């Protein structure tokens, strides 16, 4: 009889603890954010005005002249270039060893997925074709944010012909997926 009684006390205590935990679990979290994230925060009594987002560059909005602007005359003479040959060179010259065509790996070098759009605004006043040409012939002239200079081979100007470089540029101008 005494043992039955003790068992009941244990059962009661266990149920009591369970109830306490259940109630505690339902209590509101005092640190929970009660303000919904889309409620406009007030800054010194003034309504917060979100900054106008800068539209992404789009090479498709540029004319041919704008795409090739600023290239030296001897390079212009080699236009329009052969993008299919440029694509082969991107493999044989080792570009795709560092640059991916999608965003699967951007650790070593910036990806070429949509790079034609990026080229529109990389350097103020430089057309995308000029930017690509310079990126290959003088890689350290402009270093993409988040990357180090001196990683990209510096000797493409010596090992590739001017026509090869123009062909690679014309291939890179086709990288418009985004
Ligand atoms: C050993 C690795 C490596 C190889 C090989 C390489 N690159 Fe690069 N490249 C980089 C790195 C790192 C950067 C970013 C730093 C900079 O701007 O120099 C870069 C930047 C660039 C950029 C600028 C990209 C942007 O988003 O603005 C272009 C264009 C480019 N490379 C073209 C080429 C071409 C074409 C080849 C082959 C002929 C090539 N790269 C081979 C590492 C490499």
PDB file of C-alpha atoms and ligand atoms in Angstrom:
ATOM      1  CA  UNK A   1       0.000   0.000   0.000  1.00  0.00           C
ATOM      2  CA  UNK A   2       2.819   2.396   1.021  1.00  0.00           C
ATOM      3  CA  UNK A   3       4.676   1.598  -2.207  1.00  0.00           C
ATOM      4  CA  UNK A   4       1.546   2.360  -4.314  1.00  0.00           C
ATOM      5  CA  UNK A   5       1.295   5.678  -2.528  1.00  0.00           C
ATOM      6  CA  UNK A   6       4.935   6.595  -3.286  1.00  0.00           C
ATOM      7  CA  UNK A   7       4.471   5.676  -6.938  1.00  0.00           C
ATOM      8  CA  UNK A   8       1.488   8.018  -7.140  1.00  0.00           C
ATOM      9  CA  UNK A   9       3.503  10.838  -5.633  1.00  0.00           C
ATOM     10  CA  UNK A  10       6.216  10.276  -8.256  1.00  0.00           C
ATOM     11  CA  UNK A  11       3.580  10.265 -10.982  1.00  0.00           C
ATOM     12  CA  UNK A  12       2.068  13.460  -9.616  1.00  0.00           C
ATOM     13  CA  UNK A  13       5.448  15.207  -9.415  1.00  0.00           C
ATOM     14  CA  UNK A  14       6.312  14.107 -12.945  1.00  0.00           C
ATOM     15  CA  UNK A  15       2.996  15.437 -14.281  1.00  0.00           C
ATOM     16  CA  UNK A  16       3.473  18.672 -12.378  1.00  0.00           C
ATOM     17  CA  UNK A  17       6.964  19.175 -13.876  1.00  0.00           C
ATOM     18  CA  UNK A  18       5.647  18.402 -17.354  1.00  0.00           C
ATOM     19  CA  UNK A  19       2.895  20.977 -16.922  1.00  0.00           C
ATOM     20  CA  UNK A  20       5.389  23.597 -15.733  1.00  0.00           C
ATOM     21  CA  UNK A  21       7.615  22.960 -18.771  1.00  0.00           C
ATOM     22  CA  UNK A  22       4.640  23.061 -21.121  1.00  0.00           C
ATOM     23  CA  UNK A  23       3.458  26.404 -19.701  1.00  0.00           C
ATOM     24  CA  UNK A  24       7.002  27.817 -19.811  1.00  0.00           C
ATOM     25  CA  UNK A  25       7.376  26.757 -23.448  1.00  0.00           C
ATOM     26  CA  UNK A  26       4.198  28.616 -24.382  1.00  0.00           C
ATOM     27  CA  UNK A  27       5.219  31.848 -22.673  1.00  0.00           C
ATOM     28  CA  UNK A  28       6.150  34.645 -25.088  1.00  0.00           C
ATOM     29  CA  UNK A  29       9.865  35.151 -25.650  1.00  0.00           C
ATOM     30  CA  UNK A  30      10.718  38.545 -24.121  1.00  0.00           C
ATOM     31  CA  UNK A  31      13.482  39.023 -26.711  1.00  0.00           C
ATOM     32  CA  UNK A  32      11.216  38.306 -29.660  1.00  0.00           C
ATOM     33  CA  UNK A  33      10.925  41.189 -32.102  1.00  0.00           C
ATOM     34  CA  UNK A  34       7.420  42.551 -31.861  1.00  0.00           C
ATOM     35  CA  UNK A  35       7.899  45.049 -34.666  1.00  0.00           C
ATOM     36  CA  UNK A  36       7.382  43.531 -38.064  1.00  0.00           C
ATOM     37  CA  UNK A  37      10.445  44.029 -40.307  1.00  0.00           C
ATOM     38  CA  UNK A  38       8.384  45.815 -42.931  1.00  0.00           C
ATOM     39  CA  UNK A  39       7.242  48.481 -40.475  1.00  0.00           C
ATOM     40  CA  UNK A  40       8.989  51.684 -41.427  1.00  0.00           C
ATOM     41  CA  UNK A  41      11.499  52.692 -38.746  1.00  0.00           C
ATOM     42  CA  UNK A  42      11.459  56.306 -37.666  1.00  0.00           C
ATOM     43  CA  UNK A  43      14.746  58.211 -37.763  1.00  0.00           C
ATOM     44  CA  UNK A  44      14.633  61.288 -35.509  1.00  0.00           C
ATOM     45  CA  UNK A  45      10.943  61.706 -36.133  1.00  0.00           C
ATOM     46  CA  UNK A  46      11.352  61.463 -39.886  1.00  0.00           C
ATOM     47  CA  UNK A  47      10.103  58.584 -41.946  1.00  0.00           C
ATOM     48  CA  UNK A  48      12.931  56.402 -43.241  1.00  0.00           C
ATOM     49  CA  UNK A  49      13.274  56.735 -47.005  1.00  0.00           C
ATOM     50  CA  UNK A  50      14.860  53.629 -48.523  1.00  0.00           C
ATOM     51  CA  UNK A  51      17.649  54.436 -51.011  1.00  0.00           C
ATOM     52  CA  UNK A  52      16.716  54.088 -54.664  1.00  0.00           C
ATOM     53  CA  UNK A  53      18.364  50.862 -55.831  1.00  0.00           C
ATOM     54  CA  UNK A  54      20.975  51.382 -58.551  1.00  0.00           C
ATOM     55  CA  UNK A  55      19.788  49.464 -61.600  1.00  0.00           C
ATOM     56  CA  UNK A  56      22.106  46.653 -62.651  1.00  0.00           C
ATOM     57  CA  UNK A  57      24.137  47.470 -65.757  1.00  0.00           C
ATOM     58  CA  UNK A  58      22.744  45.909 -68.920  1.00  0.00           C
ATOM     59  CA  UNK A  59      24.981  45.680 -71.967  1.00  0.00           C
ATOM     60  CA  UNK A  60      21.915  45.015 -74.113  1.00  0.00           C
ATOM     61  CA  UNK A  61      20.987  48.697 -73.723  1.00  0.00           C
ATOM     62  CA  UNK A  62      24.232  49.804 -75.398  1.00  0.00           C
ATOM     63  CA  UNK A  63      24.760  50.493 -79.088  1.00  0.00           C
ATOM     64  CA  UNK A  64      27.653  48.862 -80.990  1.00  0.00           C
ATOM     65  CA  UNK A  65      29.564  52.176 -80.843  1.00  0.00           C
ATOM     66  CA  UNK A  66      29.121  52.346 -77.076  1.00  0.00           C
ATOM     67  CA  UNK A  67      30.259  48.721 -76.627  1.00  0.00           C
ATOM     68  CA  UNK A  68      33.526  49.248 -78.547  1.00  0.00           C
ATOM     69  CA  UNK A  69      34.190  52.910 -77.669  1.00  0.00           C
ATOM     70  CA  UNK A  70      37.764  53.932 -76.883  1.00  0.00           C
ATOM     71  CA  UNK A  71      39.606  50.943 -78.395  1.00  0.00           C
ATOM     72  CA  UNK A  72      42.856  51.946 -80.098  1.00  0.00           C
ATOM     73  CA  UNK A  73      42.704  52.060 -83.926  1.00  0.00           C
ATOM     74  CA  UNK A  74      44.950  48.996 -84.391  1.00  0.00           C
ATOM     75  CA  UNK A  75      42.554  46.962 -82.225  1.00  0.00           C
ATOM     76  CA  UNK A  76      39.457  48.361 -84.003  1.00  0.00           C
ATOM     77  CA  UNK A  77      40.996  47.109 -87.275  1.00  0.00           C
ATOM     78  CA  UNK A  78      40.736  43.538 -85.894  1.00  0.00           C
ATOM     79  CA  UNK A  79      37.042  43.774 -85.013  1.00  0.00           C
ATOM     80  CA  UNK A  80      34.520  42.190 -84.785  1.00  0.00           C
ATOM     81  CA  UNK A  81      36.568  39.148 -83.732  1.00  0.00           C
ATOM     82  CA  UNK A  82      35.602  35.487 -83.718  1.00  0.00           C
ATOM     83  CA  UNK A  83      33.781  34.564 -80.476  1.00  0.00           C
ATOM     84  CA  UNK A  84      33.931  30.816 -81.237  1.00  0.00           C
ATOM     85  CA  UNK A  85      37.724  31.007 -81.529  1.00  0.00           C
ATOM     86  CA  UNK A  86      37.754  33.158 -78.384  1.00  0.00           C
ATOM     87  CA  UNK A  87      35.883  30.432 -76.522  1.00  0.00           C
ATOM     88  CA  UNK A  88      38.515  27.839 -77.590  1.00  0.00           C
ATOM     89  CA  UNK A  89      41.290  30.176 -76.470  1.00  0.00           C
ATOM     90  CA  UNK A  90      39.623  30.654 -73.084  1.00  0.00           C
ATOM     91  CA  UNK A  91      40.263  26.938 -72.565  1.00  0.00           C
ATOM     92  CA  UNK A  92      43.663  26.593 -74.269  1.00  0.00           C
ATOM     93  CA  UNK A  93      45.063  29.753 -72.629  1.00  0.00           C
ATOM     94  CA  UNK A  94      43.855  28.531 -69.235  1.00  0.00           C
ATOM     95  CA  UNK A  95      41.346  31.310 -68.465  1.00  0.00           C
ATOM     96  CA  UNK A  96      38.611  28.869 -67.454  1.00  0.00           C
ATOM     97  CA  UNK A  97      41.002  27.236 -64.984  1.00  0.00           C
ATOM     98  CA  UNK A  98      40.442  30.302 -62.777  1.00  0.00           C
ATOM     99  CA  UNK A  99      37.245  31.833 -64.192  1.00  0.00           C
ATOM    100  CA  UNK A 100      34.003  29.872 -64.107  1.00  0.00           C
ATOM    101  CA  UNK A 101      31.186  30.493 -66.541  1.00  0.00           C
ATOM    102  CA  UNK A 102      28.657  30.314 -63.708  1.00  0.00           C
ATOM    103  CA  UNK A 103      28.745  31.406 -60.080  1.00  0.00           C
ATOM    104  CA  UNK A 104      29.723  27.932 -58.776  1.00  0.00           C
ATOM    105  CA  UNK A 105      33.149  29.149 -57.665  1.00  0.00           C
ATOM    106  CA  UNK A 106      34.213  32.760 -57.357  1.00  0.00           C
ATOM    107  CA  UNK A 107      36.989  32.168 -54.832  1.00  0.00           C
ATOM    108  CA  UNK A 108      39.963  32.243 -57.216  1.00  0.00           C
ATOM    109  CA  UNK A 109      38.652  34.717 -59.771  1.00  0.00           C
ATOM    110  CA  UNK A 110      35.423  36.556 -60.629  1.00  0.00           C
ATOM    111  CA  UNK A 111      32.961  34.395 -62.548  1.00  0.00           C
ATOM    112  CA  UNK A 112      32.233  35.057 -66.208  1.00  0.00           C
ATOM    113  CA  UNK A 113      28.493  34.484 -65.773  1.00  0.00           C
ATOM    114  CA  UNK A 114      27.003  37.806 -66.930  1.00  0.00           C
ATOM    115  CA  UNK A 115      30.458  39.425 -66.923  1.00  0.00           C
ATOM    116  CA  UNK A 116      29.559  41.437 -70.060  1.00  0.00           C
ATOM    117  CA  UNK A 117      27.046  43.369 -67.940  1.00  0.00           C
ATOM    118  CA  UNK A 118      29.614  43.926 -65.181  1.00  0.00           C
ATOM    119  CA  UNK A 119      32.059  45.276 -67.763  1.00  0.00           C
ATOM    120  CA  UNK A 120      29.684  48.143 -68.579  1.00  0.00           C
ATOM    121  CA  UNK A 121      30.319  49.889 -65.261  1.00  0.00           C
ATOM    122  CA  UNK A 122      33.571  48.409 -63.918  1.00  0.00           C
ATOM    123  CA  UNK A 123      35.699  51.445 -64.820  1.00  0.00           C
ATOM    124  CA  UNK A 124      34.010  54.801 -65.314  1.00  0.00           C
ATOM    125  CA  UNK A 125      34.467  56.012 -68.877  1.00  0.00           C
ATOM    126  CA  UNK A 126      35.657  52.629 -70.212  1.00  0.00           C
ATOM    127  CA  UNK A 127      33.472  50.761 -72.692  1.00  0.00           C
ATOM    128  CA  UNK A 128      32.985  47.045 -71.963  1.00  0.00           C
ATOM    129  CA  UNK A 129      35.213  46.009 -74.915  1.00  0.00           C
ATOM    130  CA  UNK A 130      37.991  48.349 -73.798  1.00  0.00           C
ATOM    131  CA  UNK A 131      37.622  47.125 -70.232  1.00  0.00           C
ATOM    132  CA  UNK A 132      37.969  43.475 -71.329  1.00  0.00           C
ATOM    133  CA  UNK A 133      40.890  44.277 -73.620  1.00  0.00           C
ATOM    134  CA  UNK A 134      42.682  46.066 -70.801  1.00  0.00           C
ATOM    135  CA  UNK A 135      41.827  43.333 -68.261  1.00  0.00           C
ATOM    136  CA  UNK A 136      43.688  40.829 -70.431  1.00  0.00           C
ATOM    137  CA  UNK A 137      46.642  42.956 -71.534  1.00  0.00           C
ATOM    138  CA  UNK A 138      47.177  44.859 -68.256  1.00  0.00           C
ATOM    139  CA  UNK A 139      45.447  42.826 -65.546  1.00  0.00           C
ATOM    140  CA  UNK A 140      46.627  45.104 -62.754  1.00  0.00           C
ATOM    141  CA  UNK A 141      45.304  48.313 -64.351  1.00  0.00           C
ATOM    142  CA  UNK A 142      42.047  47.639 -62.521  1.00  0.00           C
ATOM    143  CA  UNK A 143      41.658  44.981 -59.845  1.00  0.00           C
ATOM    144  CA  UNK A 144      38.151  43.696 -59.174  1.00  0.00           C
ATOM    145  CA  UNK A 145      36.967  44.379 -55.631  1.00  0.00           C
ATOM    146  CA  UNK A 146      37.633  41.465 -53.298  1.00  0.00           C
ATOM    147  CA  UNK A 147      40.493  39.989 -55.365  1.00  0.00           C
ATOM    148  CA  UNK A 148      44.249  40.396 -55.293  1.00  0.00           C
ATOM    149  CA  UNK A 149      46.399  41.854 -58.012  1.00  0.00           C
ATOM    150  CA  UNK A 150      49.106  39.685 -59.536  1.00  0.00           C
ATOM    151  CA  UNK A 151      47.046  36.458 -59.545  1.00  0.00           C
ATOM    152  CA  UNK A 152      45.954  36.746 -63.148  1.00  0.00           C
ATOM    153  CA  UNK A 153      48.869  35.965 -65.506  1.00  0.00           C
ATOM    154  CA  UNK A 154      50.560  39.167 -66.653  1.00  0.00           C
ATOM    155  CA  UNK A 155      51.974  37.859 -69.921  1.00  0.00           C
ATOM    156  CA  UNK A 156      48.936  37.307 -72.161  1.00  0.00           C
ATOM    157  CA  UNK A 157      50.009  40.287 -74.236  1.00  0.00           C
ATOM    158  CA  UNK A 158      53.194  38.366 -75.102  1.00  0.00           C
ATOM    159  CA  UNK A 159      51.782  34.888 -75.632  1.00  0.00           C
ATOM    160  CA  UNK A 160      48.537  35.785 -77.442  1.00  0.00           C
ATOM    161  CA  UNK A 161      48.335  37.657 -80.745  1.00  0.00           C
ATOM    162  CA  UNK A 162      46.298  40.897 -80.865  1.00  0.00           C
ATOM    163  CA  UNK A 163      43.722  39.016 -82.968  1.00  0.00           C
ATOM    164  CA  UNK A 164      43.508  36.259 -80.330  1.00  0.00           C
ATOM    165  CA  UNK A 165      42.881  38.862 -77.646  1.00  0.00           C
ATOM    166  CA  UNK A 166      40.160  40.523 -79.750  1.00  0.00           C
ATOM    167  CA  UNK A 167      38.575  37.085 -80.291  1.00  0.00           C
ATOM    168  CA  UNK A 168      38.543  36.479 -76.525  1.00  0.00           C
ATOM    169  CA  UNK A 169      37.059  39.952 -75.971  1.00  0.00           C
ATOM    170  CA  UNK A 170      34.309  39.222 -78.512  1.00  0.00           C
ATOM    171  CA  UNK A 171      33.601  35.932 -76.717  1.00  0.00           C
ATOM    172  CA  UNK A 172      33.477  37.682 -73.340  1.00  0.00           C
ATOM    173  CA  UNK A 173      31.012  40.226 -74.736  1.00  0.00           C
ATOM    174  CA  UNK A 174      28.625  37.283 -75.311  1.00  0.00           C
ATOM    175  CA  UNK A 175      28.641  36.397 -71.577  1.00  0.00           C
ATOM    176  CA  UNK A 176      25.286  38.044 -70.908  1.00  0.00           C
ATOM    177  CA  UNK A 177      23.444  35.517 -68.781  1.00  0.00           C
ATOM    178  CA  UNK A 178      22.566  36.936 -65.352  1.00  0.00           C
TER     179      UNK A 178
HETATM  180  C1  LIG B   1      45.559  32.180 -62.348  1.00  0.00           C
HETATM  181  C2  LIG B   1      44.187  32.610 -62.391  1.00  0.00           C
HETATM  182  C3  LIG B   1      43.684  33.391 -63.588  1.00  0.00           C
HETATM  183  C4  LIG B   1      43.805  33.073 -64.932  1.00  0.00           C
HETATM  184  C5  LIG B   1      44.486  31.859 -65.540  1.00  0.00           C
HETATM  185  C6  LIG B   1      43.103  34.108 -65.645  1.00  0.00           C
HETATM  186  N1  LIG B   1      42.586  35.034 -64.774  1.00  0.00           N
HETATM  187 FE1  LIG B   1      41.450  36.639 -65.254  1.00  0.00          FE
HETATM  188  N2  LIG B   1      41.410  37.205 -63.310  1.00  0.00           N
HETATM  189  C7  LIG B   1      41.966  36.501 -62.271  1.00  0.00           C
HETATM  190  C8  LIG B   1      41.733  37.234 -61.039  1.00  0.00           C
HETATM  191  C9  LIG B   1      42.203  36.817 -59.656  1.00  0.00           C
HETATM  192  C10 LIG B   1      40.998  38.379 -61.375  1.00  0.00           C
HETATM  193  C11 LIG B   1      40.511  39.469 -60.421  1.00  0.00           C
HETATM  194  C12 LIG B   1      41.641  40.420 -60.099  1.00  0.00           C
HETATM  195  C13 LIG B   1      41.894  41.391 -61.211  1.00  0.00           C
HETATM  196  O1  LIG B   1      40.995  42.161 -61.537  1.00  0.00           O
HETATM  197  O2  LIG B   1      43.020  41.346 -61.748  1.00  0.00           O
HETATM  198  C14 LIG B   1      40.802  38.329 -62.821  1.00  0.00           C
HETATM  199  C15 LIG B   1      40.085  39.264 -63.542  1.00  0.00           C
HETATM  200  C16 LIG B   1      39.772  39.153 -64.877  1.00  0.00           C
HETATM  201  C17 LIG B   1      38.867  40.007 -65.600  1.00  0.00           C
HETATM  202  C18 LIG B   1      38.024  41.110 -64.993  1.00  0.00           C
HETATM  203  C19 LIG B   1      36.710  40.437 -64.578  1.00  0.00           C
HETATM  204  C20 LIG B   1      35.660  41.327 -63.997  1.00  0.00           C
HETATM  205  O3  LIG B   1      34.702  40.762 -63.409  1.00  0.00           O
HETATM  206  O4  LIG B   1      35.740  42.549 -64.082  1.00  0.00           O
HETATM  207  C21 LIG B   1      38.829  39.594 -66.891  1.00  0.00           C
HETATM  208  C22 LIG B   1      38.029  40.185 -68.027  1.00  0.00           C
HETATM  209  C23 LIG B   1      39.716  38.469 -66.984  1.00  0.00           C
HETATM  210  N3  LIG B   1      40.271  38.211 -65.745  1.00  0.00           N
HETATM  211  C24 LIG B   1      39.957  37.769 -68.142  1.00  0.00           C
HETATM  212  C25 LIG B   1      40.807  36.679 -68.227  1.00  0.00           C
HETATM  213  C26 LIG B   1      41.145  36.009 -69.472  1.00  0.00           C
HETATM  214  C27 LIG B   1      40.573  36.377 -70.823  1.00  0.00           C
HETATM  215  C28 LIG B   1      42.003  35.000 -69.166  1.00  0.00           C
HETATM  216  C29 LIG B   1      42.675  34.032 -70.100  1.00  0.00           C
HETATM  217  C30 LIG B   1      43.300  34.582 -71.299  1.00  0.00           C
HETATM  218  C31 LIG B   1      42.204  35.027 -67.718  1.00  0.00           C
HETATM  219  N4  LIG B   1      41.471  36.064 -67.189  1.00  0.00           N
HETATM  220  C32 LIG B   1      42.984  34.133 -67.012  1.00  0.00           C
HETATM  221  C33 LIG B   1      42.617  35.303 -62.352  1.00  0.00           C
HETATM  222  C34 LIG B   1      42.929  34.628 -63.511  1.00  0.00           C
END
